[in-house]
XYZ file of C-alpha atoms in Angstrom:
380
model
C 138.951 14.302 8.891
C 136.704 11.978 10.917
C 139.320 11.848 13.690
C 139.582 15.657 13.799
C 135.801 16.057 14.014
C 135.553 13.496 16.770
C 138.402 15.193 18.649
C 136.790 18.632 18.399
C 133.425 17.213 19.469
C 134.961 15.676 22.582
C 136.694 18.984 23.425
C 133.417 20.924 23.279
C 131.531 18.292 25.265
C 134.164 18.054 27.998
C 134.613 21.841 28.072
C 138.390 21.665 28.515
C 141.605 20.798 26.757
C 145.002 20.600 28.375
C 143.677 22.317 31.496
C 142.099 25.299 29.630
C 138.393 26.100 30.041
C 136.105 25.410 27.116
C 134.668 28.093 24.856
C 131.091 27.573 26.002
C 130.400 26.941 29.668
C 127.165 26.617 31.618
C 127.485 27.724 35.248
C 126.198 25.306 37.862
C 124.120 27.770 39.824
C 120.986 25.660 40.064
C 118.909 28.762 40.850
C 116.812 28.474 37.681
C 115.557 25.652 35.455
C 118.106 24.474 32.923
C 116.420 26.197 29.991
C 116.521 29.557 31.788
C 120.035 29.433 33.249
C 122.550 32.048 32.191
C 125.198 30.849 29.745
C 128.647 32.341 29.365
C 131.072 32.705 26.473
C 134.649 32.210 27.687
C 137.069 34.984 26.652
C 139.979 33.674 24.554
C 142.111 36.695 25.559
C 142.672 35.754 29.170
C 140.612 32.521 29.515
C 139.116 33.928 32.707
C 136.524 36.570 31.928
C 133.036 35.536 30.890
C 130.441 37.297 28.742
C 126.855 36.463 29.831
C 124.407 35.335 27.172
C 120.671 35.309 27.901
C 118.872 32.028 27.570
C 115.400 33.504 27.109
C 113.683 32.788 23.832
C 112.256 36.293 23.444
C 115.703 37.869 23.820
C 117.565 35.723 21.298
C 116.867 37.941 18.302
C 117.849 41.089 20.157
C 121.029 39.487 21.481
C 122.369 39.043 17.957
C 122.017 42.759 17.241
C 123.159 44.235 20.569
C 126.791 44.546 21.579
C 127.532 42.666 24.821
C 129.623 44.576 27.291
C 132.808 46.148 26.026
C 135.286 45.104 23.354
C 138.224 46.307 25.449
C 140.846 43.744 26.508
C 139.785 41.794 29.546
C 141.253 42.453 32.972
C 142.737 39.376 34.615
C 142.077 40.534 38.165
C 138.395 39.678 38.108
C 135.696 38.755 35.643
C 133.637 41.760 36.714
C 135.915 44.730 36.386
C 135.631 47.597 38.863
C 135.129 51.155 37.711
C 138.868 51.825 38.083
C 139.782 49.195 35.485
C 137.525 50.858 32.916
C 139.757 53.930 32.682
C 143.461 54.625 32.165
C 145.597 55.979 35.017
C 145.598 59.446 33.411
C 141.811 59.418 33.125
C 141.446 58.295 36.746
C 143.720 61.133 37.903
C 141.693 63.688 35.936
C 138.394 62.465 37.387
C 139.644 62.254 40.982
C 141.337 65.661 40.717
C 138.020 67.336 39.937
C 135.921 65.339 42.404
C 138.374 65.992 45.247
C 138.946 69.721 44.654
C 135.932 71.251 42.904
C 133.390 73.253 44.858
C 129.732 72.265 44.862
C 129.038 75.042 42.327
C 131.784 73.703 40.028
C 130.548 70.136 40.438
C 127.059 71.291 39.441
C 128.439 71.988 35.970
C 129.048 68.253 35.454
C 126.257 66.189 33.948
C 123.990 64.595 36.608
C 125.702 66.476 39.482
C 123.414 69.471 39.664
C 121.380 69.681 42.834
C 121.717 67.305 45.763
C 124.433 65.082 44.256
C 127.092 67.839 44.167
C 126.400 68.665 47.819
C 126.583 64.976 48.730
C 130.039 64.701 47.114
C 131.357 67.655 49.134
C 129.800 66.288 52.349
C 131.205 62.806 51.728
C 134.812 63.907 51.092
C 134.629 66.253 54.106
C 133.697 63.344 56.368
C 135.789 60.574 54.778
C 138.649 62.408 53.082
C 139.448 62.621 49.359
C 138.376 59.877 46.987
C 141.223 57.436 46.354
C 139.492 55.224 43.806
C 136.660 55.646 41.312
C 134.856 52.710 42.878
C 134.604 54.617 46.168
C 132.495 57.310 44.486
C 129.461 55.001 44.432
C 129.366 55.273 48.229
C 128.076 58.832 47.817
C 124.283 58.947 48.302
C 122.313 59.120 45.018
C 125.373 58.049 42.987
C 125.258 54.456 41.774
C 127.415 52.720 39.150
C 125.370 53.815 36.145
C 125.223 57.444 37.280
C 128.927 57.402 38.197
C 129.913 56.273 34.697
C 127.918 59.139 33.158
C 129.594 61.587 35.569
C 133.098 60.254 34.821
C 132.577 60.404 31.070
C 131.187 63.927 31.365
C 134.307 65.021 33.257
C 136.576 63.508 30.600
C 134.482 64.821 27.697
C 132.699 67.973 28.834
C 129.824 68.998 26.635
C 130.077 72.230 24.731
C 127.843 74.926 26.142
C 125.227 75.013 23.441
C 121.788 76.466 23.624
C 119.638 73.581 24.657
C 115.908 73.414 25.156
C 115.378 72.417 28.763
C 112.681 69.938 29.575
C 110.272 71.649 31.926
C 108.818 69.615 34.771
C 105.392 70.991 33.924
C 105.674 69.306 30.522
C 105.426 65.834 32.039
C 104.567 66.128 35.768
C 101.328 67.524 37.239
C 100.920 69.218 39.598
C 104.296 70.956 39.332
C 106.457 70.313 42.385
C 109.867 71.391 43.586
C 112.529 69.426 41.697
C 114.568 68.759 44.857
C 111.698 66.708 46.285
C 111.735 64.459 43.236
C 115.534 64.188 43.147
C 115.670 63.106 46.793
C 113.109 60.322 46.306
C 114.569 56.859 46.845
C 111.887 55.066 44.796
C 108.675 55.594 42.834
C 105.710 53.453 41.835
C 104.571 53.970 38.253
C 100.865 53.125 37.771
C 99.008 52.659 34.483
C 95.270 51.946 34.213
C 93.793 49.926 31.366
C 90.253 49.027 30.449
C 90.271 45.856 32.561
C 93.452 45.928 34.652
C 95.932 48.124 36.518
C 99.699 47.620 36.205
C 102.546 49.090 38.237
C 106.344 49.135 38.350
C 108.288 49.909 41.533
C 111.693 51.354 40.525
C 114.396 52.826 42.761
C 116.792 55.700 42.023
C 119.497 53.232 41.000
C 117.221 52.238 38.076
C 116.506 48.767 39.457
C 113.040 47.241 39.136
C 111.921 46.176 42.622
C 108.426 45.014 41.646
C 106.577 44.759 38.335
C 103.091 43.298 38.043
C 99.464 43.871 37.158
C 96.048 42.982 38.566
C 92.802 42.226 36.768
C 89.836 44.487 37.560
C 86.674 42.585 36.535
C 84.245 45.442 37.315
C 85.837 47.988 34.971
C 83.572 49.248 32.156
C 80.754 46.990 33.301
C 77.190 48.239 33.432
C 76.701 51.821 34.532
C 80.005 52.525 36.264
C 78.814 51.474 39.714
C 80.934 53.454 42.169
C 80.976 50.664 44.749
C 82.186 48.118 42.180
C 84.917 50.436 40.938
C 85.969 51.153 44.508
C 86.320 47.441 45.250
C 88.663 46.910 42.293
C 90.768 50.018 42.876
C 90.986 49.372 46.630
C 92.224 45.835 45.964
C 95.064 47.237 43.873
C 95.969 49.962 46.380
C 96.121 47.406 49.202
C 99.002 45.538 47.519
C 100.961 48.494 46.119
C 104.470 48.787 47.611
C 105.468 51.798 49.674
C 107.337 54.554 47.804
C 108.123 58.252 47.984
C 105.921 59.085 44.997
C 103.144 57.399 43.038
C 103.020 58.359 39.350
C 99.625 57.843 37.731
C 99.484 57.974 33.953
C 97.488 60.921 32.595
C 96.044 59.628 29.306
C 95.617 61.932 26.328
C 92.100 61.279 25.058
C 90.591 63.681 22.580
C 87.302 65.124 23.786
C 86.307 65.656 20.152
C 85.944 61.909 19.583
C 82.558 61.217 21.163
C 82.950 57.439 20.759
C 85.713 57.546 23.396
C 83.569 59.240 26.050
C 82.938 55.948 27.958
C 86.682 55.188 28.032
C 87.500 58.753 29.102
C 84.932 58.602 31.915
C 86.381 55.254 33.005
C 89.973 56.559 33.054
C 89.057 59.701 34.987
C 87.077 57.680 37.536
C 89.956 55.294 38.254
C 92.452 58.171 38.321
C 90.375 60.105 40.870
C 90.005 57.038 43.106
C 93.742 56.335 43.022
C 94.484 59.928 44.010
C 91.994 59.790 46.857
C 93.202 56.452 48.229
C 96.954 57.046 47.895
C 97.262 60.687 48.974
C 97.549 61.060 52.770
C 94.926 63.325 54.269
C 96.589 66.311 55.940
C 94.344 69.085 57.228
C 95.222 71.859 56.865
C 97.753 71.170 54.040
C 101.359 71.935 54.954
C 103.405 73.802 52.299
C 106.665 72.000 53.122
C 105.241 68.539 52.481
C 105.148 67.551 48.785
C 102.176 65.746 47.262
C 102.572 61.996 47.303
C 100.599 61.301 44.119
C 101.460 62.887 40.774
C 100.285 62.656 37.187
C 102.716 61.624 34.445
C 101.646 62.873 31.010
C 101.278 59.901 28.648
C 102.191 61.854 25.516
C 105.481 62.996 27.112
C 106.482 59.380 27.754
C 105.604 58.492 24.157
C 107.753 61.320 22.788
C 110.652 60.316 25.044
C 110.746 56.834 23.493
C 109.791 57.945 19.945
C 106.469 56.113 20.110
C 104.363 58.925 18.632
C 103.054 58.460 15.094
C 100.993 61.449 13.994
C 98.928 62.216 17.085
C 98.717 58.626 18.337
C 101.057 56.622 20.552
C 102.149 53.176 19.383
C 102.965 50.093 21.456
C 106.087 50.152 23.612
C 106.544 46.359 23.578
C 109.629 46.474 21.366
C 111.268 49.097 23.581
C 110.602 46.999 26.682
C 112.084 43.896 25.010
C 115.205 45.910 24.236
C 115.435 47.154 27.834
C 115.146 43.568 29.097
C 117.884 42.448 26.700
C 120.210 45.269 27.745
C 119.645 44.306 31.373
C 121.215 40.914 30.586
C 123.901 41.846 28.052
C 125.230 45.234 29.155
C 127.445 46.032 32.103
C 125.591 49.253 32.887
C 122.097 48.824 31.396
C 119.522 51.563 31.102
C 117.433 49.773 33.714
C 118.179 46.681 35.802
C 115.496 43.993 35.599
C 115.945 41.099 38.078
C 116.355 37.647 36.589
C 113.116 36.328 38.078
C 111.149 39.089 36.331
C 112.967 38.423 33.055
C 111.936 34.793 33.322
C 108.367 35.685 34.276
C 107.724 38.123 31.437
C 109.997 36.787 28.693
C 107.003 35.817 26.510
C 104.651 38.681 27.363
C 105.811 41.242 24.845
C 106.046 39.314 21.580
C 104.195 40.422 18.473
C 100.707 38.936 18.454
C 100.847 37.920 22.106
C 97.448 37.631 23.800
C 98.781 37.892 27.320
C 97.776 41.567 27.611
C 101.082 43.136 28.464
C 100.470 46.692 27.220
C 99.794 48.079 30.694
C 102.946 46.351 31.999
C 104.954 47.904 29.157
C 103.581 51.366 29.805
C 104.149 51.170 33.573
C 107.846 50.324 33.111
C 108.395 52.907 30.358
C 106.727 55.581 32.474
C 109.147 54.899 35.358
C 112.210 55.001 33.080
C 111.009 58.193 31.387
C 110.404 59.851 34.763
C 113.997 59.400 35.948
C 115.524 60.261 32.573
C 113.342 63.335 31.980
C 114.022 64.495 35.530
C 117.752 64.221 34.840
C 117.388 66.152 31.574
C 115.376 68.909 33.225
C 118.095 69.485 35.828
C 121.067 69.408 33.419
């Protein structure tokens, strides 16, 4: 028994036996410190594919409950399968048949293809010929891998035409704008104001986080709301905000009946007004064909979207954000893609009892995700 244990120990340590890779390998990327490097479980089906496992402490608990990637047999061609390898030949033929022959009106009946995307598909195949592979579909503007998978699955399993309550734009966006303007946006900046800081998340249409940070505002809720002091703090934030098609500013839901919250309400409205004034370009007279650059996102709508409403109050979104970060590491097509450097930076921000003050960061990211998902629901 001692010999067997020693033999097995040496196999694990060396990571190979008779030329086969070991079960647990650490890639030699060198891009991150050792305790933050990605680890991979080697697939015993083909001995080639690898399943990534996050090395972040805050994600460990969630990793045990989430299902990494797919349980389908691995493809030997490459460890990261293309879209074509995710479907059978019959399924690929069905999808390509519709994409190559349907009119824009027919394509609009497929989930996520209403509006500009259906026209882009027709324009693309007119210029480049019919689609020959599923992977080539992601070359169509506004169609990335995650959206393409939803489209393919909708073609294979069309939803029954049931009476469905449509999400109205006016329910979560103010002022109401033409949906096509929002659908054509390449990126947005989601902004959330707190009592002593402002946080923002820059997210593109492919659901990738480009920037995610916050800035302290030491003059907030100090003294008698000195306009010059507030302007200094808000201007400092605006000066470092990234460029985007739209800026979404959270519209908090504060009850006017609770007089103890009047100072907070006055604070929120002051910061909101300054952000609108500093971010909205001044065009005189206003042109009807140019959409507003700054919009309000209703806080209560975001809370309902993520089931964070208890009674009339909204609870913390920290747990939801931790789950989104975990999915970004463990799933092939996550709900939102969070870069590895941001995962490493914020891995300890959203734990229970944390004093790092990450609520505004949570809300900024959730607001961006809810915007894209609610926009998709309102157009389907």
